[in-house]
XYZ file of C-alpha atoms in Angstrom:
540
model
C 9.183 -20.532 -53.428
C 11.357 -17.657 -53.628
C 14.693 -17.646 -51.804
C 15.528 -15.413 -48.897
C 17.023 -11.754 -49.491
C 20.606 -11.396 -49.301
C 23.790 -12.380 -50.715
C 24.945 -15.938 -49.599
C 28.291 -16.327 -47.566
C 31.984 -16.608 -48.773
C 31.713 -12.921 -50.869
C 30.466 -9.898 -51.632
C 29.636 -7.747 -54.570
C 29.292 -3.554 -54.606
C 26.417 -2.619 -52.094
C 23.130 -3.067 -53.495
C 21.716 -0.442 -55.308
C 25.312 1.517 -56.130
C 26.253 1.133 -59.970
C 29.049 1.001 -62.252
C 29.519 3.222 -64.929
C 27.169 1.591 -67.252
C 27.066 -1.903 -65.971
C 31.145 -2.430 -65.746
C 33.587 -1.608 -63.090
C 36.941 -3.438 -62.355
C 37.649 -6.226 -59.931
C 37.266 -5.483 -55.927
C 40.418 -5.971 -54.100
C 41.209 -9.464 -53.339
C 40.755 -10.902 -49.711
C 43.144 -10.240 -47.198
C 46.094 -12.624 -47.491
C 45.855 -13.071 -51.401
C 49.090 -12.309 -52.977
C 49.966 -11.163 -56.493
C 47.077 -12.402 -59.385
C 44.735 -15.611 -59.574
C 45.490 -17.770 -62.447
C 42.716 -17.328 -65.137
C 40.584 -19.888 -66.491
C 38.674 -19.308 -70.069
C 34.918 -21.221 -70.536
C 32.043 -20.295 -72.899
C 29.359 -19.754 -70.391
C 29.673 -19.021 -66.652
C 26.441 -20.003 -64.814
C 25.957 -18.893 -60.951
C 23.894 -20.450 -58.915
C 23.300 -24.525 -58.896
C 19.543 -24.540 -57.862
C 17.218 -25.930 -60.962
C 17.765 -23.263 -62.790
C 21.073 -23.452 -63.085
C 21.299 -26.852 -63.232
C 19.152 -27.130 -65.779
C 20.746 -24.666 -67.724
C 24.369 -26.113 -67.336
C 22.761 -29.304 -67.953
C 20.977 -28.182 -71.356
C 24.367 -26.336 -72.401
C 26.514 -29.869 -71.634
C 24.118 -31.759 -74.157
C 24.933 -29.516 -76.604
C 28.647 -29.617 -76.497
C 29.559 -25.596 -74.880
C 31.940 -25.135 -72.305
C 30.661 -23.753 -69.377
C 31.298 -23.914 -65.349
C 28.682 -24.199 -62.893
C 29.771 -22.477 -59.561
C 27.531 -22.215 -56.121
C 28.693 -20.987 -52.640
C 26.595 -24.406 -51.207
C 28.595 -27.471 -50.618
C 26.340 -29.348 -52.971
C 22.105 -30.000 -53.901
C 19.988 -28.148 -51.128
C 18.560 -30.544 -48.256
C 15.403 -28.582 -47.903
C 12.142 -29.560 -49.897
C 11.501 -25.877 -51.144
C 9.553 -26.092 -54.513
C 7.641 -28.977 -55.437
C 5.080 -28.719 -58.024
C 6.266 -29.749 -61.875
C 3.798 -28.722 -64.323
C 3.589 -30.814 -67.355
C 5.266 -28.644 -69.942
C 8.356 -29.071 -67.272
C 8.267 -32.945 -67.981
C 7.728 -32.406 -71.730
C 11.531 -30.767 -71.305
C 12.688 -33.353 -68.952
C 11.123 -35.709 -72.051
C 13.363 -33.884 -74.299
C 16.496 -34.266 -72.257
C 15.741 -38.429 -71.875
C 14.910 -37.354 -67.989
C 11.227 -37.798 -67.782
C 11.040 -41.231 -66.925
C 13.228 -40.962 -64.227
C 11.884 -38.308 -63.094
C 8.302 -39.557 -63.170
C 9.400 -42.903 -61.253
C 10.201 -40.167 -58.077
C 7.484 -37.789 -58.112
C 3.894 -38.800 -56.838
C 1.036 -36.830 -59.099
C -1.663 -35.247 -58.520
C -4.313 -35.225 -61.478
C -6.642 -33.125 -59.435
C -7.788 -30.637 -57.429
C -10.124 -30.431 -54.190
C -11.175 -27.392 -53.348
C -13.449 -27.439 -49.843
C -13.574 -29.320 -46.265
C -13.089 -32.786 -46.732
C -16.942 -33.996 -45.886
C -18.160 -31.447 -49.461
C -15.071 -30.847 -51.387
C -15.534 -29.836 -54.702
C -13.677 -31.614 -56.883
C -11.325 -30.252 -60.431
C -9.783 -32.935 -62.760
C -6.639 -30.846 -63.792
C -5.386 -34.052 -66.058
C -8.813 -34.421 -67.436
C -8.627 -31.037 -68.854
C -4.926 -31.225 -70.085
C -5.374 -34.865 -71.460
C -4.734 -34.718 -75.388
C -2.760 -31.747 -75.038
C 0.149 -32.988 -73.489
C 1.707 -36.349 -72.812
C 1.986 -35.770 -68.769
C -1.384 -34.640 -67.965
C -2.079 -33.191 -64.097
C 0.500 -31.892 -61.602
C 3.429 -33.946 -60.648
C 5.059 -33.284 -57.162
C 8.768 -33.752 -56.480
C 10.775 -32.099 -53.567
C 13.336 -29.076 -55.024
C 16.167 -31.550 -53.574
C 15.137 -34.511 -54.861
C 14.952 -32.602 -58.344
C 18.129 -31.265 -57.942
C 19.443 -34.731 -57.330
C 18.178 -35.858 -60.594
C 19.572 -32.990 -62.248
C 22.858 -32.872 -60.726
C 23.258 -36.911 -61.835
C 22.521 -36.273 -65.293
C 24.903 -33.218 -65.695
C 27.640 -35.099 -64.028
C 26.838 -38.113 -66.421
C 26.895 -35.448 -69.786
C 30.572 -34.300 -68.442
C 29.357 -31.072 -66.703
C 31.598 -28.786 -64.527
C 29.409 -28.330 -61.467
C 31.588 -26.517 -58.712
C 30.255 -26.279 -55.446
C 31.865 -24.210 -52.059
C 32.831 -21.810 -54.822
C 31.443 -18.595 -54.479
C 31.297 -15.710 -56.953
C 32.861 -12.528 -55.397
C 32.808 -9.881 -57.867
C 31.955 -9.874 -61.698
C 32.804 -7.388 -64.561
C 30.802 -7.735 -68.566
C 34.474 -6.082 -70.215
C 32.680 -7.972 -73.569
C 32.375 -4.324 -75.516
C 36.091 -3.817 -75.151
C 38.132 -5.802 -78.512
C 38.721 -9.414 -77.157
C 36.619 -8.908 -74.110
C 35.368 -11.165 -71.932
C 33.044 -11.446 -68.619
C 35.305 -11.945 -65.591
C 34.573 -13.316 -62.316
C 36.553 -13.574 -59.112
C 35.621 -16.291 -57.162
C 36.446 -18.228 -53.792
C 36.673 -21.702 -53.555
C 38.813 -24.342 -52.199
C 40.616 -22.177 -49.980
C 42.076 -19.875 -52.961
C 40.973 -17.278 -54.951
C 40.294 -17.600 -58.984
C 39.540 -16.084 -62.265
C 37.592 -17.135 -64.345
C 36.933 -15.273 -67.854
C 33.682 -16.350 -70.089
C 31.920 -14.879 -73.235
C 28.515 -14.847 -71.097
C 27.278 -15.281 -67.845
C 23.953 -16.732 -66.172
C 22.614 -15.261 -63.162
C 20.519 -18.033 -61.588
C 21.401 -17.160 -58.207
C 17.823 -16.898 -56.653
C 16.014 -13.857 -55.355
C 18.945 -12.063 -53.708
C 21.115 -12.320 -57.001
C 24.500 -10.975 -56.742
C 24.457 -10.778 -60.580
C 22.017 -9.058 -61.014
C 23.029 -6.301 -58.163
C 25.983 -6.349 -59.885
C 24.634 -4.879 -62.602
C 22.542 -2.593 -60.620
C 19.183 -3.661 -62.059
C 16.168 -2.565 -60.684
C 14.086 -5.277 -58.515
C 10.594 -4.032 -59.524
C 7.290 -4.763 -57.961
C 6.197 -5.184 -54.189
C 6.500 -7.627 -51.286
C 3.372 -8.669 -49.424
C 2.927 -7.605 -45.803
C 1.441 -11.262 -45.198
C 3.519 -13.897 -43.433
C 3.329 -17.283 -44.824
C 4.319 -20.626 -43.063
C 5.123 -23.808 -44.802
C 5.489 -27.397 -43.408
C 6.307 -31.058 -44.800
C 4.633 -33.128 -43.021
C 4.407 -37.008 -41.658
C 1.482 -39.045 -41.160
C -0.927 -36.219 -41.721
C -4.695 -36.803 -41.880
C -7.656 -34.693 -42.900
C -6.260 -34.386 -46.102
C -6.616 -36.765 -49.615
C -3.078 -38.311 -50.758
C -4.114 -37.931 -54.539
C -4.352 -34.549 -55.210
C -3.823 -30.975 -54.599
C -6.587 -29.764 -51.789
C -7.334 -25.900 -50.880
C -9.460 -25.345 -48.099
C -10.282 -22.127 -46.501
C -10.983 -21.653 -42.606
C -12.984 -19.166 -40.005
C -9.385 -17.330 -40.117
C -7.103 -18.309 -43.470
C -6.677 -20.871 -45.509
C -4.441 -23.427 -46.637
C -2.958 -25.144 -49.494
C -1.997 -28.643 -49.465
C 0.515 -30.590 -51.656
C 0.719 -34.567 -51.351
C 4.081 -35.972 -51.626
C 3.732 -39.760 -50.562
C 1.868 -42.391 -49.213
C 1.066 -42.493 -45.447
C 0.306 -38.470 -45.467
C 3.448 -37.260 -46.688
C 2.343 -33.873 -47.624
C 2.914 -30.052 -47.532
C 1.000 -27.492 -46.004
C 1.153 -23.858 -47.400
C -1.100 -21.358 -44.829
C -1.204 -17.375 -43.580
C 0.849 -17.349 -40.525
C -0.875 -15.057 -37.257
C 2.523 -12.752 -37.406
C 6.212 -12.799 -38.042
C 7.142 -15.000 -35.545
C 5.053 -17.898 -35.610
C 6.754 -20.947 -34.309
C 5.797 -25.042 -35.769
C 3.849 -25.662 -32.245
C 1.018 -22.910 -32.848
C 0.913 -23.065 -36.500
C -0.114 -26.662 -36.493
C -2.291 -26.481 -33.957
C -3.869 -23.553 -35.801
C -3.918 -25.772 -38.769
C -5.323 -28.677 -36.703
C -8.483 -26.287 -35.782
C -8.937 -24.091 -38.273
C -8.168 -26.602 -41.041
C -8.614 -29.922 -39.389
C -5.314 -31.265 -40.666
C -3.436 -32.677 -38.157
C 0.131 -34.831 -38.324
C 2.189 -37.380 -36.541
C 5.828 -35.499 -37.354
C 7.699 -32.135 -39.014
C 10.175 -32.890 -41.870
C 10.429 -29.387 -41.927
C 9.013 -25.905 -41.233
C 9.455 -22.364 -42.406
C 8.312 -19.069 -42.902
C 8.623 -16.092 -45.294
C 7.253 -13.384 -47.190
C 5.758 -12.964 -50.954
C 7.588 -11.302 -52.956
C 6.152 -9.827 -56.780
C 8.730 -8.720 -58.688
C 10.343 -8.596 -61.922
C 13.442 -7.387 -62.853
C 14.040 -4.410 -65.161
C 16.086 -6.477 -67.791
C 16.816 -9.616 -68.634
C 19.814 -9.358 -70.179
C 22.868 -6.389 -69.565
C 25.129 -7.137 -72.448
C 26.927 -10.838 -71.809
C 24.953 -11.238 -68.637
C 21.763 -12.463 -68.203
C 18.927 -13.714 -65.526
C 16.839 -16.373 -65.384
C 14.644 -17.789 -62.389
C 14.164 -16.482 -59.240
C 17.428 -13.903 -59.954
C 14.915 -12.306 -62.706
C 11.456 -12.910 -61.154
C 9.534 -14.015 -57.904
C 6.157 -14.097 -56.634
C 3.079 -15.792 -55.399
C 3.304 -20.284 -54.908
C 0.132 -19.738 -55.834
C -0.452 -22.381 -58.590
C 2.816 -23.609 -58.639
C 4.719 -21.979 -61.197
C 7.560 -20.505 -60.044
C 10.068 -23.292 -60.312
C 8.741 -24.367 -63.903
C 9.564 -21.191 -65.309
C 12.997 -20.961 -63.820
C 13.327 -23.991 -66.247
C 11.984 -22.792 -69.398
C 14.001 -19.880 -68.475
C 17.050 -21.889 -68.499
C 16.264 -24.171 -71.596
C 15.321 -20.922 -73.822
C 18.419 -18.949 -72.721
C 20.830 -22.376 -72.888
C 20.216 -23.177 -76.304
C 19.865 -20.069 -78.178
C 23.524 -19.308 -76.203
C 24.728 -23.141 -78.140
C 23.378 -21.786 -81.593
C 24.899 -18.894 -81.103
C 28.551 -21.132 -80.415
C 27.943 -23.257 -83.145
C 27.471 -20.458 -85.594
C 23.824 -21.511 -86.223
C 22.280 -18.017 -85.192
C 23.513 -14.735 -84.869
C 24.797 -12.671 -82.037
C 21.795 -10.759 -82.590
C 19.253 -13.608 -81.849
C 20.474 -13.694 -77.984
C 17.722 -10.379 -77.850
C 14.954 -12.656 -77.853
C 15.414 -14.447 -74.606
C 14.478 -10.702 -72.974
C 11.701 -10.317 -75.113
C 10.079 -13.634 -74.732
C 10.883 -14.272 -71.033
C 10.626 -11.327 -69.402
C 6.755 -11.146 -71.357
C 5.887 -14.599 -69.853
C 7.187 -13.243 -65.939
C 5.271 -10.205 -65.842
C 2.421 -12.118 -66.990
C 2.705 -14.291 -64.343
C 3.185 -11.827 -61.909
C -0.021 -9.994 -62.637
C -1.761 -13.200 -62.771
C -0.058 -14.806 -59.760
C -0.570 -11.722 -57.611
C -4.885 -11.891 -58.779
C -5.193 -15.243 -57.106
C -2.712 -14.563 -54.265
C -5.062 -11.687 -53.536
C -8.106 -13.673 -53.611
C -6.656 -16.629 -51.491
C -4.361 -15.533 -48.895
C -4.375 -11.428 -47.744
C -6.125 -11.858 -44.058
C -8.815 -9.775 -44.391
C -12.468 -9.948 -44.003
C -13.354 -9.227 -47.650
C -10.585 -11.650 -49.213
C -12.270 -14.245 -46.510
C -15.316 -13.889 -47.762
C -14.031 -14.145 -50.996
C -12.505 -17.308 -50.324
C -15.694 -18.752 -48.945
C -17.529 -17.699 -52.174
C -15.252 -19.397 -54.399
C -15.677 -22.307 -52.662
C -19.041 -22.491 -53.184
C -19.848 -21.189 -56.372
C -17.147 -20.773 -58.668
C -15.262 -24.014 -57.918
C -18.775 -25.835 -58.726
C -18.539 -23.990 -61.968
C -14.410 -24.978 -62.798
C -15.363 -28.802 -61.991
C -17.975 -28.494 -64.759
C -16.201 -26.831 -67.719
C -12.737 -28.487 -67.071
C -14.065 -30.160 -70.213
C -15.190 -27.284 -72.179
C -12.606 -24.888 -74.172
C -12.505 -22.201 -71.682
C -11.335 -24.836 -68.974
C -9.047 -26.621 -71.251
C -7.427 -23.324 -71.765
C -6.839 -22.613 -68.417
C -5.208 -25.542 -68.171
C -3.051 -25.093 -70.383
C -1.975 -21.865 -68.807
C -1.569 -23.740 -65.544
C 0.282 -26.485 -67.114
C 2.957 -23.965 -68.953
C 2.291 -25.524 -72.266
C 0.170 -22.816 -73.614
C 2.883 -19.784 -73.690
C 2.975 -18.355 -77.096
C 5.839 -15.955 -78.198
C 3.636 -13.524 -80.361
C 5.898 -12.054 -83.567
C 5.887 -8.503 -82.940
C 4.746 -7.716 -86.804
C 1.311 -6.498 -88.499
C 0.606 -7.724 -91.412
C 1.760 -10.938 -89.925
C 4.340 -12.537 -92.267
C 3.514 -15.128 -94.537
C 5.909 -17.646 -92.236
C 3.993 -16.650 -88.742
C 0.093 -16.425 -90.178
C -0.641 -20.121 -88.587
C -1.912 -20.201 -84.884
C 0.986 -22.688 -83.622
C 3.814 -20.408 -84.275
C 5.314 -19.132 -81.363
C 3.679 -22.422 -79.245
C 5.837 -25.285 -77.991
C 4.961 -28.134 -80.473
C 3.081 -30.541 -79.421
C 4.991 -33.595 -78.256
C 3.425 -37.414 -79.897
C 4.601 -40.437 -79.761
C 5.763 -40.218 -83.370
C 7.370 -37.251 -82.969
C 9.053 -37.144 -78.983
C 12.095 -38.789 -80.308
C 13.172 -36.172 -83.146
C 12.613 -33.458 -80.530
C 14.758 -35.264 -78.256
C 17.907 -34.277 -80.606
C 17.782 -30.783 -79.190
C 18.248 -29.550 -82.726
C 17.000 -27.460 -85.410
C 14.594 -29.525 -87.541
C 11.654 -29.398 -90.187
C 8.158 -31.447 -88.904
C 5.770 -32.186 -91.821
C 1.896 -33.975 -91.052
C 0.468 -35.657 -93.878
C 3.053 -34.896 -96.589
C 6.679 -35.719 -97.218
C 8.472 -32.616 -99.074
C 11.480 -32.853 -100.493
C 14.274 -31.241 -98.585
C 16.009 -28.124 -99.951
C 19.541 -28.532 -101.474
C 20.698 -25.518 -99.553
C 19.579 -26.184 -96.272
C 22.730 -26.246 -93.819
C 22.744 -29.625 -92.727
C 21.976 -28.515 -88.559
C 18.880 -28.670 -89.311
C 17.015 -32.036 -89.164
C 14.426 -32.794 -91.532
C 12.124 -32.800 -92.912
C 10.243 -35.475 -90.824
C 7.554 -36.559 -92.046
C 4.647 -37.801 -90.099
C 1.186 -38.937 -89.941
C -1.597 -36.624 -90.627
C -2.757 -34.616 -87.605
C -6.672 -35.678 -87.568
C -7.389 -32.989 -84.517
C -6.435 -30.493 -87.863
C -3.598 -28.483 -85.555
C -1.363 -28.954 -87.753
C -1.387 -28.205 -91.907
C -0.557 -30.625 -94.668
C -0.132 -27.772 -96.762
C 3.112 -26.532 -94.129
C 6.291 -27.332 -93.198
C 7.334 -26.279 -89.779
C 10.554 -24.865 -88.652
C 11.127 -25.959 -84.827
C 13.482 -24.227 -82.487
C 16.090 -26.766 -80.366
C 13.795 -25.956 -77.736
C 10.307 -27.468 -78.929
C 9.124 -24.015 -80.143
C 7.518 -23.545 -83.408
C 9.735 -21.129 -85.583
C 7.992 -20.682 -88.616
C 4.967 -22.244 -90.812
C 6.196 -22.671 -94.664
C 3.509 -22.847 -97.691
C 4.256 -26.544 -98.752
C 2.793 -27.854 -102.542
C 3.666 -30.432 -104.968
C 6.119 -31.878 -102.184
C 8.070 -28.922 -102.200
C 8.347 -26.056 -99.282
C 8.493 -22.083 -100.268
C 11.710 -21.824 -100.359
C 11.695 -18.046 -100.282
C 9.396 -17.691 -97.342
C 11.596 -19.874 -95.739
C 14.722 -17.758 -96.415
C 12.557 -14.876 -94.995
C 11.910 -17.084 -91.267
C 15.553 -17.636 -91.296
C 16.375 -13.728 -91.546
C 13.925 -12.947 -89.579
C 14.913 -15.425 -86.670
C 18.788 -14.301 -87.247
C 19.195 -18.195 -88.759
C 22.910 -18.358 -90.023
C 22.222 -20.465 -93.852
C-alpha cells in the first residue's frame, strides 16, 4: 500500500519540484546550533529508508560482503500491518537468502480465491495453477511489520548497519567530479553527520526525499476514490483460507485472511474523505455482510499510479514505492519493492567485486522501470473494473462475478490460466534483450526468466553467485573462466523439456537466466560465451 505524501520528520530537502543544476547542488546549511563541520564517514552504499525495500536491499548487499549503512527517520520496524500479500516469486528470494522457512512458519496462505457472496462464491485455485512452476504455490499473507521483523533479524545476524532515528537531511551525487562521492547530511542521535558513499538507494516510500532531491518527475495520476482499510478480530462472513472479493449494492470489498479465529483484512471504497471505523464497518456489515468482534487497526487513503521518470540519476537510484505506486489490487506492490531491491543490490556487489562493469549498473533502469509501468497499466485495468464508484464499474463488477469468474475457475488449469498466474505470482517477468536477430546466447525462451528453482538445484542458487546450470549433460568447465563463477552444475535432465541438454546456462546472482550456450561433445561454445559476457558487461 503506498505510503502517505510528504517528507517524514527530523529534515528537509530543497522544496519539491525546484532542481539543482543537473541533479547536484551543495549541502543546505546545517541546523541551528551546529557548529563548525560533521565528521565524515565513508561506506559503499547508502540506503534510505528501512521499510522492505530497504531492508531487503541492505540485507542482500550484507550477504555479499559491501559496506553499506541503512538509515530511517523511524525509531525502528513499523507497528502498522500495511502490506501483506507475498507472492511466490517473493519466497523463491527469501529461499535464496535461507529466509523462506522462517518466513513461511509466520505467514498463513491462501491457495485460493473466492470471488462472490458467501452462499454462491465462485471459487479460483491460485496454487493449483502455479503448482509445478514454483516451489511456493498460492498467496502467502504476512503483516509489513511482521516482515520487517524477519528482515531486520536476519540483517542484524549478517552484520548489517541498520540506523534508525537517523534521518537524511540533504543529499548531493558529486560522483562525476575526480574522487567523488554521494554525500548525505543526516540527523541522528542528537548530532548532525556526514556520511560520503559511492551510491545511494532511495527506498524511502512514496514521498521520497531522494528522489525530490533529484527533482524527478512523479508521473501518472492519483485516483479521486477514497479507500478504507481495516485488520480485523473475530470477523465472520468471510472464509479463513483464502483471498475473497465480493461486490455489494454500493462497492465492494477485498478481503485478506491473516489467522485463525477471523483475523483478516478488509480493503473497500470509502462513502468520502472522512469516513470514520464506526460507519465503515457498519457499511461493510450491510453491504458486505462481514461483520467483526474488534479493530487492530483502521485507515484510509488514496490510489496513487505513478512511475517515476528514472530510475537511476547517476550514483542514485530508486527502488519501491520511492520509484513506483499504485493500485493493492492483486497484491503486488510490496513484492516488487523486493525484486527491486535484490536486482539493484547485487548488480551494485558485482560491480564492488570487480565482476561487472560500471556500465552494467544501466540495466537495473531498463529492466525495472519496464516491469513498473507494466504494472501500472495493468494494476490501474483491474482497479478500474473493481473499485471507481460508479454505476457502470458496478455493473461491471456484478458481471464478473457471474460470468467471467465461472470462466477463471475453469481454465486455472489450462495455459492461458497458468500464465496468468504466473504474472500474479511475479515469477513470470522476463527481461527481453533489446536485439534483432536475437544473439546466438539469448535465442532460448528462458533467457531473461528467473530460473526455475528444484530441489536439486535451490541450494546452488542459494550462493548468491554467478554460476553455470547444465540438465542432462556434464560439460567440462572452461580453463579461463574466472573462478566467481560457480559451475558448471550439472543436473538431472529436465523431462517437462524447459530446459536444453544441448545448453549451458549462465545465471545472474539473482536467479535470472543470463545467457543459453550451444553445449556438444561435453564442451560449451566458448566463443558465444565470451560474446554473453561482453554483452552483459561480465569482467573475465
Amino acid at each position: 500500500m503506498p505510503e502517505p505524501s510528504g517528507q517524514p520528520s527530523g529534515g528537509h530537502l530543497r522544496p519539491p519540484g525546484s532542481r539543482r543544476h543537473e541533479g547536484t547542488g551543495r549541502f543546505g546549511r546545517p541546523p541551528d546550533g551546529v557548529v563548525g563541520e560533521p565528521p565524515v564517514e565513508h561506506t559503499d552504499v547508502l540506503v534510505v529508508g528501512a521499510g522492505p525495500t530497504g531492508l531487503l536491499a541492505a540485507l542482500v548487499l550484507a550477504r555479499r560482503g559491501v559496506r553499506a549503512v541503512l538509515v530511517d527517520g523511524k525509531a525502528g520496524p513499523t507497528r502498522e500491518s500495511r502490506a501483506l500479500a507475498v507472492q511466490a516469486r517473493t519466497v523463491e528470494v527469501y529461499d535464496q537468502l535461507g529466509l523462506a522457512e522462517e518466513f513461511l512458519a509466520r505467514a498463513h496462505r491462501a491457495a485460493r480465491v473466492q470471488i462472490g457472496p458467501p452462499g454462491r462464491p465462485v471459487v479460483i485455485d491460485l496454487a493449483a495453477a502455479q503448482r509445478g512452476q514454483t516451489p511456493f504455490p498460492g498467496l502467502h499473507v504476512l503483516e509489513q511489520s511482521r516482515t520487517e521483523e524477519l528482515l531486520v533479524g536476519a540483517l542484524r545476524a549478517a552484520g548489517g548497519d541498520v540506523r534508525w532515528n537517523h534521518a537524511l537531511l540533504d543529499l548531493d551525487d558529486r560522483t562525476a567530479e575526480p574522487g567523488g562521492r554521494v554525500e548525505a547530511l543526516l540527523s541522528g542521535d542528537g548530532a548532525v553527520s556526514r556520511l560520503h558513499a559511492r551510491w545511494c538507494v532511495g527506498a524511502d516510500g512514496a514521498g521520497s526525499l531522494v528522489r525530490r532531491s533529484l527533482g524527478l518527475a512523479f508521473e501518472g495520476v492519483t485516483d479521486d476514490a477514497v479507500f478504507w482499510v481495516a485488520d480485523l478480530r473475530g470477523a465472520t462472513g468471510l472464509p479463513e483460507d483464502c483471498l475473497a472479493m465480493r461486490a455489494g449494492g454500493r462497492g465492494f470489498g477485498v478481503f485478506y485472511p491473516l489467522g485463525p479465529g477471523g483475523h483478516a483484512r478488509v480493503i473497500s471504497i470509502a462513502a468520502g474523505p472522512d469516513v470514520g471505523p464506526a460507519e465503515a464497518l457498519a457499511t461493510a456489515h450491510d453491504d458486505l455482510g462481514v461483520g467483526h468482534e474488534s479493530v487492530d487497526w483502521f485507515s484510509t487513503y488514496r490510489v496513487h499510479h505513478r512511475v517515476a521518470e528514472r530510475f537511476r540519476h547517476g550514483a542514485v537510484f530508486l527502488a519501491g514505492d520511492a520509484a513506483h505506486v499504485h493500485s493493492p489490487v492483486g497484491g503486488q506492490g510490496m513484492n516488487t519493492g523486493l525484486q527491486d531491491a535484490q536486482d539493484l543490490a547485487h548488480l551494485l556487489a558485482d560491480v564492488v567485486h570487480g565482476h561487472v562493469t560500471h556500465d552494467a549498473l544501466d540495466r537495473y533502469e531498463r529492466e525495472r522501470r519496464r516491469v513498473a509501468l507494466r504494472l501500472v497499466r495493468v494494476t490501474d485495468r483491474a482497479f478500474g473494473l473493481l473499485a471507481r464508484p460508479s454505476r457502470g464499474t458496478a455493473l461491471l463488477r456484478r458481471g464478473f462475478a457471474t460470468a467471467a469468474a465461472p470462466l477463471a475457475a475453469r481454465g486455472v488449469r489450462n495455459p492461458v490460466g497458468r500464465r496468468v498466474a504466473g504474472y500474479v505470482g511475479q515469477y513470470r517477468i522476463r527481461h527481453h534483450v533489446a536485439s534483432a536477430p536475437l544473439p546466438v546466447w539469448a535465442d532460448d525462451r528462458v533467457v531473461g526468466r528467473r530460473l526455475l528453482p528444484t530441489e536439486e538445484n535451490r541450494p546452488s542458487l542459494r550462493s548468491l553467485a554467478w554460476q553455470l546450470h547444465s540438465y542432462g549433460t556434464q560439460p567440462a568447465r572452461p580453463a579461463d573462466l574466472p573462478d566467481w563463477i560457480e559451475g558448471p552444475h550439472a543436473f538431472p535432465a529436465d523431462p517437462a523439456g524447459r530446459w536444453r541438454a544441448d545448453r549451458t546456462y549462465l545465471v545472474r546472482p539473482d536467479g535470472f537466466v543470463a545467457a543459453a550456450i550451444p553445449t556438444s561433445g561435453g564442451f560449451l561454445d566458448e566463443a558465444v560465451l565470451h560474446t554473453a559476457f561482453r554483452a552483459h558487461h561480465l569482467r573475465v
